[in-house]
mmCIF file of C-alpha atoms in Angstrom:
data_model
loop_
_atom_site.group_PDB
_atom_site.id
_atom_site.type_symbol
_atom_site.label_atom_id
_atom_site.label_comp_id
_atom_site.label_asym_id
_atom_site.label_seq_id
_atom_site.Cartn_x
_atom_site.Cartn_y
_atom_site.Cartn_z
ATOM 1 C CA MET A 581 -86.958 -15.874 210.437
ATOM 2 C CA GLN A 582 -83.739 -15.885 208.211
ATOM 3 C CA ILE A 583 -83.159 -15.956 204.369
ATOM 4 C CA ARG A 584 -80.186 -18.045 203.533
ATOM 5 C CA LYS A 585 -78.874 -20.314 200.562
ATOM 6 C CA MET A 586 -80.637 -23.487 199.910
ATOM 7 C CA TYR A 587 -78.928 -26.819 200.748
ATOM 8 C CA GLU A 588 -79.637 -30.090 199.118
ATOM 9 C CA THR A 589 -80.942 -31.425 202.500
ATOM 10 C CA ASP A 590 -83.697 -28.887 202.202
ATOM 11 C CA ILE A 591 -85.111 -30.422 199.061
ATOM 12 C CA PRO A 592 -87.468 -32.977 200.792
ATOM 13 C CA ALA A 593 -89.239 -30.300 202.668
ATOM 14 C CA ILE A 594 -89.374 -28.057 199.572
ATOM 15 C CA LEU A 595 -90.968 -30.832 197.700
ATOM 16 C CA VAL A 596 -93.781 -31.154 200.302
ATOM 17 C CA HIS A 597 -94.587 -27.497 199.758
ATOM 18 C CA GLU A 598 -94.333 -27.804 196.103
ATOM 19 C CA LEU A 599 -97.048 -30.518 196.135
ATOM 20 C CA GLU A 600 -99.270 -28.454 198.375
ATOM 21 C CA ILE A 601 -98.902 -25.120 196.451
ATOM 22 C CA PHE A 602 -98.632 -25.750 192.721
ATOM 23 C CA PRO A 603 -100.773 -27.768 190.212
ATOM 24 C CA GLU A 604 -97.694 -28.535 188.358
ATOM 25 C CA PRO A 605 -94.856 -28.934 191.040
ATOM 26 C CA TRP A 606 -91.343 -29.066 190.320
ATOM 27 C CA SER A 607 -89.584 -32.508 190.693
ATOM 28 C CA LYS A 608 -86.721 -33.396 192.851
ATOM 29 C CA VAL A 609 -84.460 -33.650 189.630
ATOM 30 C CA ALA A 610 -85.583 -29.993 188.775
ATOM 31 C CA PHE A 611 -84.447 -28.686 192.211
ATOM 32 C CA LEU A 612 -81.213 -30.611 191.876
ATOM 33 C CA ASP A 613 -80.466 -29.262 188.421
ATOM 34 C CA SER A 614 -81.311 -25.751 189.559
ATOM 35 C CA LEU A 615 -79.095 -26.071 192.788
ATOM 36 C CA ASP A 616 -76.136 -27.229 190.416
ATOM 37 C CA PHE A 617 -76.687 -24.253 187.956
ATOM 38 C CA SER A 618 -73.299 -22.811 187.619
ATOM 39 C CA GLY A 619 -74.192 -19.818 185.506
ATOM 40 C CA GLY A 620 -74.921 -17.425 188.299
ATOM 41 C CA GLY A 621 -78.090 -18.488 190.060
ATOM 42 C CA GLY A 622 -79.457 -20.701 192.807
ATOM 43 C CA PHE A 623 -82.066 -20.909 195.587
ATOM 44 C CA VAL A 624 -82.712 -19.040 198.635
ATOM 45 C CA VAL A 625 -84.944 -20.194 201.516
ATOM 46 C CA ALA A 626 -86.714 -18.704 204.367
ATOM 47 C CA HIS A 627 -86.107 -20.681 207.516
ATOM 48 C CA GLU A 628 -87.878 -20.517 210.724
ATOM 49 C CA ASN A 629 -84.990 -20.600 213.131
ATOM 50 C CA GLY A 630 -82.229 -19.382 210.773
ATOM 51 C CA GLU A 631 -79.999 -22.347 211.083
ATOM 52 C CA LYS A 632 -79.058 -24.943 208.681
ATOM 53 C CA PRO A 633 -81.542 -27.789 209.184
ATOM 54 C CA LYS A 634 -80.819 -31.261 209.481
ATOM 55 C CA ASP A 635 -84.085 -32.205 207.531
ATOM 56 C CA GLY A 636 -85.260 -29.051 205.918
ATOM 57 C CA SER A 637 -88.392 -29.248 208.107
ATOM 58 C CA GLU A 638 -88.535 -25.690 209.089
ATOM 59 C CA ILE A 639 -88.423 -24.182 205.593
ATOM 60 C CA VAL A 640 -91.242 -21.881 205.307
ATOM 61 C CA GLY A 641 -90.552 -20.443 201.673
ATOM 62 C CA TYR A 642 -88.111 -20.576 198.939
ATOM 63 C CA ALA A 643 -87.135 -18.824 195.747
ATOM 64 C CA CYS A 644 -85.126 -19.953 192.817
ATOM 65 C CA TYR A 645 -83.379 -17.637 190.214
ATOM 66 C CA TYR A 646 -80.641 -17.404 187.613
ATOM 67 C CA SER A 647 -78.631 -14.383 186.337
ATOM 68 C CA VAL A 648 -77.296 -14.351 182.839
ATOM 69 C CA ALA A 649 -76.438 -11.572 180.138
ATOM 70 C CA GLY A 650 -77.497 -8.755 182.663
ATOM 71 C CA GLU A 651 -80.801 -10.222 183.451
ATOM 72 C CA THR A 652 -82.131 -12.167 186.449
ATOM 73 C CA HIS A 653 -84.958 -14.607 186.208
ATOM 74 C CA LEU A 654 -87.074 -15.654 189.034
ATOM 75 C CA THR A 655 -88.236 -19.058 188.154
ATOM 76 C CA ASN A 656 -89.962 -20.140 191.285
ATOM 77 C CA ILE A 657 -91.159 -18.537 194.471
ATOM 78 C CA ALA A 658 -93.401 -20.200 197.256
ATOM 79 C CA VAL A 659 -94.436 -19.603 200.800
ATOM 80 C CA ALA A 660 -96.054 -22.315 202.929
ATOM 81 C CA GLU A 661 -99.688 -21.481 203.483
ATOM 82 C CA SER A 662 -99.471 -20.948 207.168
ATOM 83 C CA TYR A 663 -96.666 -18.217 206.720
ATOM 84 C CA ARG A 664 -98.474 -16.149 203.882
ATOM 85 C CA ARG A 665 -99.184 -12.526 204.590
ATOM 86 C CA LYS A 666 -96.301 -12.429 207.225
ATOM 87 C CA LYS A 667 -93.808 -10.732 204.783
ATOM 88 C CA VAL A 668 -91.959 -14.098 203.767
ATOM 89 C CA ALA A 669 -92.490 -13.311 200.197
ATOM 90 C CA ASN A 670 -91.143 -9.790 200.663
ATOM 91 C CA ARG A 671 -87.985 -10.950 202.257
ATOM 92 C CA LEU A 672 -87.369 -13.667 199.586
ATOM 93 C CA LEU A 673 -87.953 -11.006 196.791
ATOM 94 C CA GLU A 674 -85.519 -8.654 198.565
ATOM 95 C CA ALA A 675 -82.787 -11.452 198.845
ATOM 96 C CA ILE A 676 -83.371 -11.919 194.725
ATOM 97 C CA PHE A 677 -83.051 -8.305 194.164
ATOM 98 C CA ALA A 678 -79.808 -8.264 196.212
ATOM 99 C CA GLU A 679 -78.473 -11.191 194.145
ATOM 100 C CA ALA A 680 -79.561 -9.479 190.983
ATOM 101 C CA LYS A 681 -77.766 -6.447 191.841
ATOM 102 C CA ALA A 682 -74.562 -8.396 192.927
ATOM 103 C CA ALA A 683 -74.763 -9.940 189.401
ATOM 104 C CA SER A 684 -74.890 -6.512 187.842
ATOM 105 C CA SER A 685 -78.493 -7.324 186.315
ATOM 106 C CA GLU A 686 -80.348 -4.586 184.750
ATOM 107 C CA ALA A 687 -83.707 -6.198 185.339
ATOM 108 C CA VAL A 688 -85.592 -9.007 187.058
ATOM 109 C CA PHE A 689 -88.239 -11.166 185.099
ATOM 110 C CA LEU A 690 -90.777 -13.578 186.077
ATOM 111 C CA GLU A 691 -93.847 -15.194 184.883
ATOM 112 C CA VAL A 692 -97.036 -15.333 186.927
ATOM 113 C CA ARG A 693 -100.425 -17.042 186.395
ATOM 114 C CA GLU A 694 -103.095 -14.613 185.188
ATOM 115 C CA SER A 695 -105.455 -16.074 187.949
ATOM 116 C CA SER A 696 -102.797 -15.392 190.664
ATOM 117 C CA VAL A 697 -104.111 -11.981 191.658
ATOM 118 C CA GLY A 698 -102.447 -12.146 195.113
ATOM 119 C CA ALA A 699 -99.056 -12.600 193.484
ATOM 120 C CA GLN A 700 -99.514 -9.906 190.927
ATOM 121 C CA LYS A 701 -100.354 -7.375 193.635
ATOM 122 C CA LEU A 702 -97.144 -8.501 195.628
ATOM 123 C CA TYR A 703 -94.963 -7.961 192.480
ATOM 124 C CA ALA A 704 -96.645 -4.726 191.711
ATOM 125 C CA ASN A 705 -95.768 -3.472 195.191
ATOM 126 C CA HIS A 706 -92.122 -4.302 194.408
ATOM 127 C CA GLY A 707 -92.100 -2.295 191.179
ATOM 128 C CA PHE A 708 -92.774 -5.068 188.507
ATOM 129 C CA THR A 709 -94.782 -4.053 185.584
ATOM 130 C CA GLU A 710 -96.404 -6.206 182.859
ATOM 131 C CA LEU A 711 -94.189 -6.724 179.746
ATOM 132 C CA TYR A 712 -96.271 -9.099 177.756
ATOM 133 C CA ARG A 713 -98.327 -12.348 178.058
ATOM 134 C CA ARG A 714 -97.595 -15.849 176.993
ATOM 135 C CA ARG A 715 -100.783 -17.429 175.724
ATOM 136 C CA ARG A 716 -101.814 -20.818 177.218
ATOM 137 C CA TYR A 717 -98.323 -21.047 178.919
ATOM 138 C CA TYR A 718 -99.458 -23.034 181.995
ATOM 139 C CA SER A 719 -101.726 -26.109 182.212
ATOM 140 C CA LYS A 720 -103.755 -27.617 185.019
ATOM 141 C CA PRO A 721 -105.551 -25.357 184.468
ATOM 142 C CA THR A 722 -104.515 -23.789 180.938
ATOM 143 C CA GLU A 723 -104.096 -20.190 181.318
ATOM 144 C CA ASP A 724 -101.847 -17.358 180.132
ATOM 145 C CA ALA A 725 -98.687 -16.188 181.835
ATOM 146 C CA ILE A 726 -97.960 -12.640 182.456
ATOM 147 C CA VAL A 727 -94.488 -11.725 181.977
ATOM 148 C CA LEU A 728 -93.308 -8.987 184.612
ATOM 149 C CA ILE A 729 -90.126 -7.120 184.718
ATOM 150 C CA LYS A 730 -88.663 -4.836 187.454
ATOM 151 C CA GLU A 731 -85.862 -2.678 186.110
ATOM 152 C CA LEU A 732 -82.854 -2.129 188.265
ATOM 153 C CA PRO A 733 -81.784 1.337 187.074
ATOM 154 C CA GLU A 734 -78.760 1.413 189.392
ATOM 155 C CA ASN A 735 -77.268 -1.324 187.401
ATOM 156 C CA VAL A 736 -77.804 0.016 184.048
ATOM 157 C CA GLN A 737 -74.625 1.359 182.358
ATOM 158 C CA ASP A 738 -74.781 4.962 181.267
ATOM 159 C CA ALA A 739 -73.829 4.813 177.558
ATOM 160 C CA SER A 740 -72.979 8.492 177.626
ATOM 161 C CA LYS A 741 -70.056 7.772 179.934
ATOM 162 C CA ASN A 742 -68.291 5.203 177.653
#
């Protein structure tokens, strides 16, 4: 298993996962727009054999992020059902943390459905804490989003040194 940058050729396989995993899946256009984001973000994928695929068929997980103004936002993370509980999400999060550190972000933010208890446990195990809730943020079904934050203290500027 290797974590690598996403290529446009991965999108068809990712769309299959989106439809299987999420009640409101991202569209191809949303992935293309995120892939083209020039402001400091992108996608990483977990790939079964670690090589650049011809058709993306061996993609088992992926995550999208962007970094701006000292913050990194994790906008999408998913792992294929048959690869859950195999540390794929952990590896994807570690890759996002490395990208956040490289971008000198002071924190990583994300939203999670209130009903997604497994994801909340994963994020808590990685140091995320609840910041606040966004009421009725999600639909299909309608529910709150819990906004989580993980501070990256090693990237916080010490104001006393300036």
